[in-house]
mmCIF file of C-alpha atoms and ligand atoms in Angstrom:
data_model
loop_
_atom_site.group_PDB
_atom_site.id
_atom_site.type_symbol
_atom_site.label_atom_id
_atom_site.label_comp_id
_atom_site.label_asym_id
_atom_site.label_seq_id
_atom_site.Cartn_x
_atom_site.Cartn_y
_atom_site.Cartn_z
ATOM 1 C CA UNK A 1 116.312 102.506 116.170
ATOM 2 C CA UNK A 2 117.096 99.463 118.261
ATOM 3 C CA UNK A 3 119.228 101.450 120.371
ATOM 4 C CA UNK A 4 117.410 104.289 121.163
ATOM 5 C CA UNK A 5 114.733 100.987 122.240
ATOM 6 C CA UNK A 6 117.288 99.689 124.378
ATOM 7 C CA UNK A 7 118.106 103.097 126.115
ATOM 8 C CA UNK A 8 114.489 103.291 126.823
ATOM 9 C CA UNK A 9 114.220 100.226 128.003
ATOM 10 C CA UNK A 10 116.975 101.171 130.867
ATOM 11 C CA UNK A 11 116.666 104.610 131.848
ATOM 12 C CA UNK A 12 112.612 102.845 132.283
ATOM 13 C CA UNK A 13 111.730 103.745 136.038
ATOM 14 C CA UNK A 14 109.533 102.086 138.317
ATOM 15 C CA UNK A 15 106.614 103.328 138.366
ATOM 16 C CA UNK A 16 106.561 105.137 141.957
ATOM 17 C CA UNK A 17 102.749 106.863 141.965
ATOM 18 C CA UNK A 18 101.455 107.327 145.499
ATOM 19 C CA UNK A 19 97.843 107.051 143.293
ATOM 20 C CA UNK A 20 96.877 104.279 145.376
ATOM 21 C CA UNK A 21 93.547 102.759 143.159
ATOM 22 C CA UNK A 22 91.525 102.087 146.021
ATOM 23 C CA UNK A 23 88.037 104.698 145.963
ATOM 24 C CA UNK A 24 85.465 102.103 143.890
ATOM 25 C CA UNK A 25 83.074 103.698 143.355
ATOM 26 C CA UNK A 26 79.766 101.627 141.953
ATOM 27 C CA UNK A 27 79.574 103.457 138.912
ATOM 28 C CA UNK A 28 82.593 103.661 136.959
ATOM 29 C CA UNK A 29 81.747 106.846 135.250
ATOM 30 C CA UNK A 30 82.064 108.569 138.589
ATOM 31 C CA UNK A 31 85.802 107.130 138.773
ATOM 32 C CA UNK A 32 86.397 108.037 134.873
ATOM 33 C CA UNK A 33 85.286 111.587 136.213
ATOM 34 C CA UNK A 34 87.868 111.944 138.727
ATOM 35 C CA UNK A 35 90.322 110.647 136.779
ATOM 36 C CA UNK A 36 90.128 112.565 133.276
ATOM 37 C CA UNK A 37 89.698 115.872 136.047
ATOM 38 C CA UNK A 38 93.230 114.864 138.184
ATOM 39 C CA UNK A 39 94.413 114.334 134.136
ATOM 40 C CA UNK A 40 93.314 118.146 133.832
ATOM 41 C CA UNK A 41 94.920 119.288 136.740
ATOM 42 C CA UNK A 42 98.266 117.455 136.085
ATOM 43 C CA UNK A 43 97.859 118.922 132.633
ATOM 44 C CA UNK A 44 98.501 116.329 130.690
ATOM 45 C CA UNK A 45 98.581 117.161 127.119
ATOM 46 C CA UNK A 46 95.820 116.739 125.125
ATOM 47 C CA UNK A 47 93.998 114.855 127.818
ATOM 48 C CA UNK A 48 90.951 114.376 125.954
ATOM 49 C CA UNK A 49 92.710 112.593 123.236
ATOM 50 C CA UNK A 50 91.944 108.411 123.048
ATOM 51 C CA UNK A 51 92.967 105.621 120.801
ATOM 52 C CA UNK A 52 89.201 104.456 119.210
ATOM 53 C CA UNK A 53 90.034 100.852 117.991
ATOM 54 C CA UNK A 54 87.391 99.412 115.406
ATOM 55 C CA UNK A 55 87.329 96.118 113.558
ATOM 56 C CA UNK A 56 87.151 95.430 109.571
ATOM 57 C CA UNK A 57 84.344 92.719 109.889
ATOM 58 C CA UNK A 58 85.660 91.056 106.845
ATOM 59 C CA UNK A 59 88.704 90.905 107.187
ATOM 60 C CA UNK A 60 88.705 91.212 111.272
ATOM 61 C CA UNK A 61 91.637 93.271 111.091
ATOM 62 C CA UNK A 62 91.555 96.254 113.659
ATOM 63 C CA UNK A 63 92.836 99.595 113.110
ATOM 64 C CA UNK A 64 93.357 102.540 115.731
ATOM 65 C CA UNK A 65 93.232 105.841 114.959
ATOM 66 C CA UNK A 66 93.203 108.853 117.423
ATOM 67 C CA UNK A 67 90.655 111.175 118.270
ATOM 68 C CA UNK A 68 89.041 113.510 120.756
ATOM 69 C CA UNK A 69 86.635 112.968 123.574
ATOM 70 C CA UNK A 70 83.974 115.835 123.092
ATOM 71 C CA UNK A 71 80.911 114.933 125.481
ATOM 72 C CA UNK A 72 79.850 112.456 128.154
ATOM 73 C CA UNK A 73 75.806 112.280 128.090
ATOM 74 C CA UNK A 74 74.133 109.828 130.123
ATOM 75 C CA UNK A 75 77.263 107.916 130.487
ATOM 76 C CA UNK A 76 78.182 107.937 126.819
ATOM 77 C CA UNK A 77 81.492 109.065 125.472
ATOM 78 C CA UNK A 78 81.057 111.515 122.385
ATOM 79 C CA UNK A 79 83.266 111.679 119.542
ATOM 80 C CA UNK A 80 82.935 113.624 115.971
ATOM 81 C CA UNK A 81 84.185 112.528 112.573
ATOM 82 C CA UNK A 82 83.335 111.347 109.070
ATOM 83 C CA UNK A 83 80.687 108.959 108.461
ATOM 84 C CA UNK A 84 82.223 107.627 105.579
ATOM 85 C CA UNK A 85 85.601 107.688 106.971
ATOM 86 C CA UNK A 86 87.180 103.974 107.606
ATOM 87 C CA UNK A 87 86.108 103.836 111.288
ATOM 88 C CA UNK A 88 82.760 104.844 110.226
ATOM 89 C CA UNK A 89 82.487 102.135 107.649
ATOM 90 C CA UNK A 90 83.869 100.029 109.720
ATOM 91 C CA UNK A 91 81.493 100.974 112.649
ATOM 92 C CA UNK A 92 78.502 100.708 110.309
ATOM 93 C CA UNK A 93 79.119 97.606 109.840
ATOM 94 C CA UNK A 94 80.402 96.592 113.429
ATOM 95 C CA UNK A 95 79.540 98.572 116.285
ATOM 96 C CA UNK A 96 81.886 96.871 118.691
ATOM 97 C CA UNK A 97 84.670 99.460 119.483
ATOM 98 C CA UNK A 98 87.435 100.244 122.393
ATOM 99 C CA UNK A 99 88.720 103.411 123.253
ATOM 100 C CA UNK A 100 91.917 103.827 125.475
ATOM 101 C CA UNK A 101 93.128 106.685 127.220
ATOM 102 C CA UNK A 102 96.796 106.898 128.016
ATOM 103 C CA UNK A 103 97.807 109.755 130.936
ATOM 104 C CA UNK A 104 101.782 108.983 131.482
ATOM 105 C CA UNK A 105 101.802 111.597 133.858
ATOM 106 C CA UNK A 106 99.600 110.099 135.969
ATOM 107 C CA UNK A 107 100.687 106.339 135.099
ATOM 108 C CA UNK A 108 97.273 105.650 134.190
ATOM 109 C CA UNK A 109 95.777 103.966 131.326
ATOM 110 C CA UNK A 110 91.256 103.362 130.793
ATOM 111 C CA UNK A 111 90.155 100.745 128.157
ATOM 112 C CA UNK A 112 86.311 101.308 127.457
ATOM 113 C CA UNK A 113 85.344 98.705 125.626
ATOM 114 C CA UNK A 114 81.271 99.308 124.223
ATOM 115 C CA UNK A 115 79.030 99.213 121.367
ATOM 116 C CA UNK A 116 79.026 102.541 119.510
ATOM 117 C CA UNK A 117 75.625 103.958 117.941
ATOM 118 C CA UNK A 118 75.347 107.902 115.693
ATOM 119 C CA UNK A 119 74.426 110.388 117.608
ATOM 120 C CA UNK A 120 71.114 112.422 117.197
ATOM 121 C CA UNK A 121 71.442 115.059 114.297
ATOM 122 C CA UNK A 122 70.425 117.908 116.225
ATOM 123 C CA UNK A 123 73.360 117.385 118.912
ATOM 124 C CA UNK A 124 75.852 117.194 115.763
ATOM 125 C CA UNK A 125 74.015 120.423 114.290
ATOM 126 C CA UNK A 126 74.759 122.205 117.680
ATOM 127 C CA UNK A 127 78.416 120.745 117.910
ATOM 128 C CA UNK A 128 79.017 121.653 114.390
ATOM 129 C CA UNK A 129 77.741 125.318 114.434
ATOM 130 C CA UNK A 130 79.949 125.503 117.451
ATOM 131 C CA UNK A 131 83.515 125.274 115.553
ATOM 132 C CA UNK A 132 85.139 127.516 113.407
ATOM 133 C CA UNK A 133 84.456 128.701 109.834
ATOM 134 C CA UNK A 134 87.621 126.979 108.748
ATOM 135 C CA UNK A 135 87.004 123.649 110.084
ATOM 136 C CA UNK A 136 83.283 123.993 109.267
ATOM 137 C CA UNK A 137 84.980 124.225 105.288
ATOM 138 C CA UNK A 138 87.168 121.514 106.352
ATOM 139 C CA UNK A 139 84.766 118.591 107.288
ATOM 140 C CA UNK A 140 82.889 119.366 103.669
ATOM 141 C CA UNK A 141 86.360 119.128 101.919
ATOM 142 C CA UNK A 142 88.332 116.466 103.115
ATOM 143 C CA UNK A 143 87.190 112.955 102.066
ATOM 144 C CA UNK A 144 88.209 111.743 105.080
ATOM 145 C CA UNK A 145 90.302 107.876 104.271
ATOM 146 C CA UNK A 146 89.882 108.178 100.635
ATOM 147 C CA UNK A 147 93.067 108.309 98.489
ATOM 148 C CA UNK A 148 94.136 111.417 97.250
ATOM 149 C CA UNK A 149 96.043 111.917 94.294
ATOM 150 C CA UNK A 150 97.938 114.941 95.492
ATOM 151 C CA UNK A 151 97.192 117.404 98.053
ATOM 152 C CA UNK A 152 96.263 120.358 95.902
ATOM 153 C CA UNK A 153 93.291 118.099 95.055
ATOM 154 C CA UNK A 154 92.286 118.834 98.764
ATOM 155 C CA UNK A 155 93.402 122.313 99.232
ATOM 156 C CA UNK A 156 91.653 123.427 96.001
ATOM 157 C CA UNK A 157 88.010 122.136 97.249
ATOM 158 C CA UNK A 158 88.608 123.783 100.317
ATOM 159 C CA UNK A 159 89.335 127.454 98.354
ATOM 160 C CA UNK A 160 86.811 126.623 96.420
ATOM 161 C CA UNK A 161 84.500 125.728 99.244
ATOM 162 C CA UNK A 162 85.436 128.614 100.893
ATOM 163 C CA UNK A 163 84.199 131.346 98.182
ATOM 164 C CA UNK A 164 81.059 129.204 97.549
ATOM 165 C CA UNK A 165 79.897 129.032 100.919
ATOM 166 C CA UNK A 166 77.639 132.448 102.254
ATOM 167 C CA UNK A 167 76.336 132.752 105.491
ATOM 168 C CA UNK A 168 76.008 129.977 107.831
ATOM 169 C CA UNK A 169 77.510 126.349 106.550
ATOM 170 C CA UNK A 170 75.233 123.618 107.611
ATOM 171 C CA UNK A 171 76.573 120.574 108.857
ATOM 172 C CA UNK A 172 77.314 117.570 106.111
ATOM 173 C CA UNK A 173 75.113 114.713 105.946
ATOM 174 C CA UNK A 174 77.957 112.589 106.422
ATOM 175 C CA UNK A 175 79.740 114.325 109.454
ATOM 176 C CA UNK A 176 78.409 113.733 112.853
ATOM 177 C CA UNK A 177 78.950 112.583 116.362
ATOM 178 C CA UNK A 178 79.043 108.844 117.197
ATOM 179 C CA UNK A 179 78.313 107.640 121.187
ATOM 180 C CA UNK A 180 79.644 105.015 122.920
ATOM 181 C CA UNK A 181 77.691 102.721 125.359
ATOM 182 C CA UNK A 182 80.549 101.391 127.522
ATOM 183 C CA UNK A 183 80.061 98.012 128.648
ATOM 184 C CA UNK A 184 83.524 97.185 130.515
ATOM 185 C CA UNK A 185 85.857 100.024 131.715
ATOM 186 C CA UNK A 186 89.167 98.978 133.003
ATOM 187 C CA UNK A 187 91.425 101.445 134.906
ATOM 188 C CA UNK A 188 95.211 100.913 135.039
ATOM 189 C CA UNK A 189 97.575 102.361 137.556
ATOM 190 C CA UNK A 190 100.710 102.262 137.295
ATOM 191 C CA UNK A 191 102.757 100.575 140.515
ATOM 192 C CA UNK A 192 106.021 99.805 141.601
ATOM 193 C CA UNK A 193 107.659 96.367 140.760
ATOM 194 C CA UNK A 194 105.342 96.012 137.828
ATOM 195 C CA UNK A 195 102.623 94.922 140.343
ATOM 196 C CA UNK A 196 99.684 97.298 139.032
ATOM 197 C CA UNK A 197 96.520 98.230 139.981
ATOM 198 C CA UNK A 198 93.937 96.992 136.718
ATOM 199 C CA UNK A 199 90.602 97.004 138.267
ATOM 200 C CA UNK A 200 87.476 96.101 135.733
ATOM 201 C CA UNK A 201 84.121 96.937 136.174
ATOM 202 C CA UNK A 202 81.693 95.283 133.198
ATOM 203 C CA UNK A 203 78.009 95.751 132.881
ATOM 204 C CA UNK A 204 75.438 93.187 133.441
ATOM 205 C CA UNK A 205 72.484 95.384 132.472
ATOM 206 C CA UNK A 206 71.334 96.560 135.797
ATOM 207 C CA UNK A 207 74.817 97.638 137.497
ATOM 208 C CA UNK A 208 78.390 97.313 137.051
ATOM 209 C CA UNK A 209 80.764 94.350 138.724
ATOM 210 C CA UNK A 210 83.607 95.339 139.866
ATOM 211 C CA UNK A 211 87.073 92.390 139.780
ATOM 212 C CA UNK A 212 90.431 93.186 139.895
ATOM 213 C CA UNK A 213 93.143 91.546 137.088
ATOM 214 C CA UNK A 214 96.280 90.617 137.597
ATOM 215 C CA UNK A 215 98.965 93.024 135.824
HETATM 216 C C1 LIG B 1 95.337 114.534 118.641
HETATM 217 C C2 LIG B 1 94.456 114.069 117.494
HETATM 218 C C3 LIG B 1 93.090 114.285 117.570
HETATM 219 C C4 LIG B 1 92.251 113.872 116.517
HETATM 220 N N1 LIG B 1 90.906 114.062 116.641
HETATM 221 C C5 LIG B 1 90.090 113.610 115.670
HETATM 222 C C6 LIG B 1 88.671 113.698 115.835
HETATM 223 O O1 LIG B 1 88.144 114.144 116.864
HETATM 224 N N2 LIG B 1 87.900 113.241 114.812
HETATM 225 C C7 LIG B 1 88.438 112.700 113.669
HETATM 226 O O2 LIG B 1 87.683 112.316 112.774
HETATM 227 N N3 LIG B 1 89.760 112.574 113.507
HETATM 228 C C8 LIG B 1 90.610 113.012 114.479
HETATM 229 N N4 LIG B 1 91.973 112.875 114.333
HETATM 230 C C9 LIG B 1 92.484 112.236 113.095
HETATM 231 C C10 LIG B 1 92.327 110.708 113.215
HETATM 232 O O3 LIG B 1 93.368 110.190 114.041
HETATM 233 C C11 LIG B 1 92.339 109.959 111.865
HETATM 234 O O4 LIG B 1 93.483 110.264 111.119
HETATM 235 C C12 LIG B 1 91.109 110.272 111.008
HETATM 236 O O5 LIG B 1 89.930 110.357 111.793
HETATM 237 C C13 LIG B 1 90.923 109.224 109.927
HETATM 238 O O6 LIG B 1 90.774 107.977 110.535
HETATM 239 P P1 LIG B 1 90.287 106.657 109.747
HETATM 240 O O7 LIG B 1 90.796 106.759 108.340
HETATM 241 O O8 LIG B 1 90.905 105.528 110.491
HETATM 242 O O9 LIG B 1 88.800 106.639 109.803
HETATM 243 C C14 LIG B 1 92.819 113.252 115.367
HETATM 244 C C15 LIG B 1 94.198 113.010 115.327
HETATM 245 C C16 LIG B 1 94.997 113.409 116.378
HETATM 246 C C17 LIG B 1 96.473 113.104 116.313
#
């Protein structure tokens, strides 16, 4: 393993992007915008993807987990999952999380870092009636985070699940969207000679401040 590290490490290049950071826009979303949409173009896989960081408040260990960016409403970044899933425990309990997006194509990297709050149920009713059957079967038979003895356990509830169901499924109580408030959003771009652009904007109620960090 180390050496497949160490080839890494050398065949590394400089990062070479003519993406000069320098449109600052006063409100960050606008930038986030242009961003995730030059992330489109450059089709970057799975460009909606982020890391959502959340923190055990008794423990304060964090864990990261991946998952998808599905809406931005009035400057809030919409994700779906399991309220009873670890993050969602753990966001119940502390609604302090981080998300990072990662676009090596681009060389470009955006830490929100926010308070996260659920979502109104009829948005989640709409969002769930959107997907298909099989994932609609899916969120009411996965557990999602607790153990499972073996996975026949899982696919059996979902067969089962499947027969029982007739007609439209209704979303689960305890499935639904979460939205985060961002309250700092740094954007990284990548430069040559290590010396990167990481320029921070953080809230102070009424408008965003914008600083630059060093890299
Ligand atoms: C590309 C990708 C996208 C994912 N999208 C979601 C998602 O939108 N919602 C979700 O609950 N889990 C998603 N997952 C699974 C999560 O990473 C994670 O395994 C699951 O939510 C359980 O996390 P937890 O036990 O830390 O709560 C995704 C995983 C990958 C690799």
């Amino acid at each position: 393993m180390s050496e497949f590290l160490e080839n890494l490490r050398n065949d590394h290049q400089d990062f070479d992007s003519g993406n000069l950071l320098d449109y600052f826009p006063e409100n960050p979303l606008e930038l986030f915008e242009l961003w995730f949409k030059d992330a489109l173009e450059h089709k970057e896989p799975e460009t909606n993807a982020l890391v959502l960081s959340t923190v055990d408040s008794n423990t304060l260990k964090p864990s990261s987990r991946v998952v998808y960016l599905k809406e931005l409403i009035q400057g809030e970044f919409i994700f779906y999952t399991n309220y009873l899933s670890q993050k969602g425990k753990e966001l119940a309990v502390n609604s302090n999380a981080c998300m990072l997006f990662f676009w090596p194509g681009q060389q470009r990297q955006i830490r929100i870092e926010g308070t996260v709050s659920i979502i109104d149920g009829s948005i989640s009713d709409t969002y769930f009636a959107s997907r298909p059957r099989e994932s609609q079967i899916g969120a009411w038979s996965s557990f999602q985070s607790e153990k499972l003895t073996e996975r026949k356990e899982l696919e059996d509830r979902f067969i089962e699940n499947s027969e029982s169901f007739i007609g439209e499924i209704s979303r689960p109580s305890h499935w639904g969207g979460y939205a985060l408030k961002p309250n700092l959003i740094e954007f990284w771009q990548g430069r040559p000679s290590r010396l990167h652009d990481r320029i921070v904007y953080e809230s102070n109620k009424t408008n965003w401040t914008i600083y630059r960090k060093n890299p």
